[in-house]
Amino acid sequence: MELNELNGEERLALVGLMESVATADLRSSADEAAEVDEVATALGEEAYRACLDESERRFGDEAALQTFLRTIERQEARELIFSYAFDLAASDAVGRSETAILDWVALEWNIEVHFEEP
């Protein structure tokens, strides 16, 4: 599955989750910005901005985002969304707050996380 195959709700989940991960440690690195730019380019700048605006409007706190993420049903979309959020967190040092978000999503969405040896 590719980003362009996500429906509107799944795109909103992607952007909302990435925003949550990006702001979890209260700092943003150049590597994180590059990950976000990759998604924005793939979705289209205007579509990405619309999702970001909607995310900020609808998800005032982590509980609101979690409630919404529970509505995403396609497992293939869940795995793609999670992989982008995970890559964002892994682009710099992964903090406890980022880990907590990703752990919750992995458990809720039934995603097994595997680490490959370099």
PDB file of C-alpha atoms in Angstrom:
ATOM      1  CA  MET A   1       0.000   0.000   0.000  1.00  0.00           C
ATOM      2  CA  GLU A   2       1.164   3.520  -0.803  1.00  0.00           C
ATOM      3  CA  LEU A   3       0.237   6.878   0.728  1.00  0.00           C
ATOM      4  CA  ASN A   4      -1.894   7.804  -2.278  1.00  0.00           C
ATOM      5  CA  GLU A   5      -4.106   4.768  -1.529  1.00  0.00           C
ATOM      6  CA  LEU A   6      -5.161   6.073   1.889  1.00  0.00           C
ATOM      7  CA  ASN A   7      -8.698   7.424   2.104  1.00  0.00           C
ATOM      8  CA  GLY A   8      -9.444  10.797   3.683  1.00  0.00           C
ATOM      9  CA  GLU A   9      -9.902   9.505   7.223  1.00  0.00           C
ATOM     10  CA  GLU A  10      -6.708   7.447   6.984  1.00  0.00           C
ATOM     11  CA  ARG A  11      -4.779  10.483   5.735  1.00  0.00           C
ATOM     12  CA  LEU A  12      -6.104  12.481   8.670  1.00  0.00           C
ATOM     13  CA  ALA A  13      -4.993   9.688  11.006  1.00  0.00           C
ATOM     14  CA  LEU A  14      -1.535   9.724   9.424  1.00  0.00           C
ATOM     15  CA  VAL A  15      -1.103  13.471   9.781  1.00  0.00           C
ATOM     16  CA  GLY A  16      -2.608  13.562  13.272  1.00  0.00           C
ATOM     17  CA  LEU A  17      -0.412  10.738  14.519  1.00  0.00           C
ATOM     18  CA  MET A  18       2.707  12.217  12.943  1.00  0.00           C
ATOM     19  CA  GLU A  19       1.910  15.588  14.506  1.00  0.00           C
ATOM     20  CA  SER A  20       1.467  13.915  17.887  1.00  0.00           C
ATOM     21  CA  VAL A  21       4.794  12.099  17.573  1.00  0.00           C
ATOM     22  CA  ALA A  22       6.604  15.191  16.273  1.00  0.00           C
ATOM     23  CA  THR A  23       5.461  17.354  19.159  1.00  0.00           C
ATOM     24  CA  ALA A  24       5.676  14.707  21.890  1.00  0.00           C
ATOM     25  CA  ASP A  25       9.229  15.545  22.906  1.00  0.00           C
ATOM     26  CA  LEU A  26       8.681  19.319  22.616  1.00  0.00           C
ATOM     27  CA  ARG A  27      11.451  19.698  20.069  1.00  0.00           C
ATOM     28  CA  SER A  28      11.795  19.139  16.361  1.00  0.00           C
ATOM     29  CA  SER A  29      14.902  18.135  14.477  1.00  0.00           C
ATOM     30  CA  ALA A  30      15.887  18.631  10.853  1.00  0.00           C
ATOM     31  CA  ASP A  31      15.512  14.886  10.351  1.00  0.00           C
ATOM     32  CA  GLU A  32      11.941  14.997  11.662  1.00  0.00           C
ATOM     33  CA  ALA A  33      11.189  17.927   9.367  1.00  0.00           C
ATOM     34  CA  ALA A  34      12.507  15.912   6.420  1.00  0.00           C
ATOM     35  CA  GLU A  35      10.198  13.001   7.311  1.00  0.00           C
ATOM     36  CA  VAL A  36       7.201  15.345   7.493  1.00  0.00           C
ATOM     37  CA  ASP A  37       8.196  16.988   4.198  1.00  0.00           C
ATOM     38  CA  GLU A  38       8.288  13.565   2.546  1.00  0.00           C
ATOM     39  CA  VAL A  39       4.689  12.885   3.594  1.00  0.00           C
ATOM     40  CA  ALA A  40       3.555  16.402   2.656  1.00  0.00           C
ATOM     41  CA  THR A  41       5.064  15.997  -0.796  1.00  0.00           C
ATOM     42  CA  ALA A  42       3.505  12.558  -1.288  1.00  0.00           C
ATOM     43  CA  LEU A  43       0.047  13.746  -0.226  1.00  0.00           C
ATOM     44  CA  GLY A  44       0.391  17.122  -1.928  1.00  0.00           C
ATOM     45  CA  GLU A  45       1.152  20.277   0.009  1.00  0.00           C
ATOM     46  CA  GLU A  46      -2.423  21.550  -0.083  1.00  0.00           C
ATOM     47  CA  ALA A  47      -3.924  18.207   0.994  1.00  0.00           C
ATOM     48  CA  TYR A  48      -1.334  17.856   3.739  1.00  0.00           C
ATOM     49  CA  ARG A  49      -2.050  21.371   5.045  1.00  0.00           C
ATOM     50  CA  ALA A  50      -5.808  20.666   5.016  1.00  0.00           C
ATOM     51  CA  CYS A  51      -5.236  17.471   7.058  1.00  0.00           C
ATOM     52  CA  LEU A  52      -2.972  19.319   9.472  1.00  0.00           C
ATOM     53  CA  ASP A  53      -5.552  22.078   9.969  1.00  0.00           C
ATOM     54  CA  GLU A  54      -8.300  19.477  10.499  1.00  0.00           C
ATOM     55  CA  SER A  55      -6.078  17.559  12.917  1.00  0.00           C
ATOM     56  CA  GLU A  56      -5.398  20.660  14.988  1.00  0.00           C
ATOM     57  CA  ARG A  57      -9.113  21.493  15.011  1.00  0.00           C
ATOM     58  CA  ARG A  58     -10.370  18.005  15.949  1.00  0.00           C
ATOM     59  CA  PHE A  59      -7.636  16.593  18.169  1.00  0.00           C
ATOM     60  CA  GLY A  60      -7.212  19.033  21.021  1.00  0.00           C
ATOM     61  CA  ASP A  61      -5.685  16.353  23.200  1.00  0.00           C
ATOM     62  CA  GLU A  62      -4.277  12.840  23.029  1.00  0.00           C
ATOM     63  CA  ALA A  63      -7.599  11.277  24.048  1.00  0.00           C
ATOM     64  CA  ALA A  64      -9.399  12.831  21.068  1.00  0.00           C
ATOM     65  CA  LEU A  65      -6.718  11.534  18.713  1.00  0.00           C
ATOM     66  CA  GLN A  66      -6.868   8.071  20.260  1.00  0.00           C
ATOM     67  CA  THR A  67     -10.647   7.968  19.912  1.00  0.00           C
ATOM     68  CA  PHE A  68     -10.299   8.832  16.238  1.00  0.00           C
ATOM     69  CA  LEU A  69      -7.467   6.369  15.612  1.00  0.00           C
ATOM     70  CA  ARG A  70      -9.725   3.572  16.874  1.00  0.00           C
ATOM     71  CA  THR A  71     -11.999   4.222  13.868  1.00  0.00           C
ATOM     72  CA  ILE A  72      -9.302   3.307  11.336  1.00  0.00           C
ATOM     73  CA  GLU A  73     -10.124  -0.254  10.349  1.00  0.00           C
ATOM     74  CA  ARG A  74      -8.065  -1.309   7.333  1.00  0.00           C
ATOM     75  CA  GLN A  75      -5.067  -3.170   8.724  1.00  0.00           C
ATOM     76  CA  GLU A  76      -2.950  -2.389   5.683  1.00  0.00           C
ATOM     77  CA  ALA A  77      -3.591   1.341   6.194  1.00  0.00           C
ATOM     78  CA  ARG A  78      -2.872   1.039   9.912  1.00  0.00           C
ATOM     79  CA  GLU A  79       0.486  -0.570   9.209  1.00  0.00           C
ATOM     80  CA  LEU A  80       1.428   2.081   6.650  1.00  0.00           C
ATOM     81  CA  ILE A  81       0.408   4.932   8.980  1.00  0.00           C
ATOM     82  CA  PHE A  82       2.294   3.359  11.869  1.00  0.00           C
ATOM     83  CA  SER A  83       5.423   2.883   9.753  1.00  0.00           C
ATOM     84  CA  TYR A  84       5.537   6.569   8.877  1.00  0.00           C
ATOM     85  CA  ALA A  85       4.979   7.609  12.500  1.00  0.00           C
ATOM     86  CA  PHE A  86       7.642   5.154  13.644  1.00  0.00           C
ATOM     87  CA  ASP A  87      10.126   6.431  11.042  1.00  0.00           C
ATOM     88  CA  LEU A  88       9.432   9.967  12.211  1.00  0.00           C
ATOM     89  CA  ALA A  89      10.188   9.058  15.822  1.00  0.00           C
ATOM     90  CA  ALA A  90      13.267   7.057  14.827  1.00  0.00           C
ATOM     91  CA  SER A  91      14.684   9.904  12.723  1.00  0.00           C
ATOM     92  CA  ASP A  92      16.277  11.236  15.919  1.00  0.00           C
ATOM     93  CA  ALA A  93      16.537   9.989  19.488  1.00  0.00           C
ATOM     94  CA  VAL A  94      13.232   8.383  20.459  1.00  0.00           C
ATOM     95  CA  GLY A  95      11.921   9.818  23.707  1.00  0.00           C
ATOM     96  CA  ARG A  96       9.643   8.256  26.294  1.00  0.00           C
ATOM     97  CA  SER A  97       6.650  10.301  25.202  1.00  0.00           C
ATOM     98  CA  GLU A  98       7.075   9.196  21.582  1.00  0.00           C
ATOM     99  CA  THR A  99       7.471   5.592  22.706  1.00  0.00           C
ATOM    100  CA  ALA A 100       4.277   5.813  24.762  1.00  0.00           C
ATOM    101  CA  ILE A 101       2.297   7.029  21.747  1.00  0.00           C
ATOM    102  CA  LEU A 102       3.712   4.385  19.428  1.00  0.00           C
ATOM    103  CA  ASP A 103       3.256   1.612  21.996  1.00  0.00           C
ATOM    104  CA  TRP A 104      -0.400   2.527  22.405  1.00  0.00           C
ATOM    105  CA  VAL A 105      -0.988   2.587  18.642  1.00  0.00           C
ATOM    106  CA  ALA A 106       0.838  -0.713  18.092  1.00  0.00           C
ATOM    107  CA  LEU A 107      -1.248  -2.384  20.780  1.00  0.00           C
ATOM    108  CA  GLU A 108      -4.558  -0.826  19.700  1.00  0.00           C
ATOM    109  CA  TRP A 109      -3.970  -1.577  16.005  1.00  0.00           C
ATOM    110  CA  ASN A 110      -2.433  -5.021  16.573  1.00  0.00           C
ATOM    111  CA  ILE A 111       0.879  -4.137  14.938  1.00  0.00           C
ATOM    112  CA  GLU A 112       3.966  -6.197  15.625  1.00  0.00           C
ATOM    113  CA  VAL A 113       7.113  -4.090  15.686  1.00  0.00           C
ATOM    114  CA  HIS A 114      10.228  -5.778  14.351  1.00  0.00           C
ATOM    115  CA  PHE A 115      13.714  -4.358  14.458  1.00  0.00           C
ATOM    116  CA  GLU A 116      16.180  -5.323  11.791  1.00  0.00           C
ATOM    117  CA  GLU A 117      19.872  -5.645  12.502  1.00  0.00           C
ATOM    118  CA  PRO A 118      21.965  -3.115  10.544  1.00  0.00           C
TER     119      PRO A 118
END
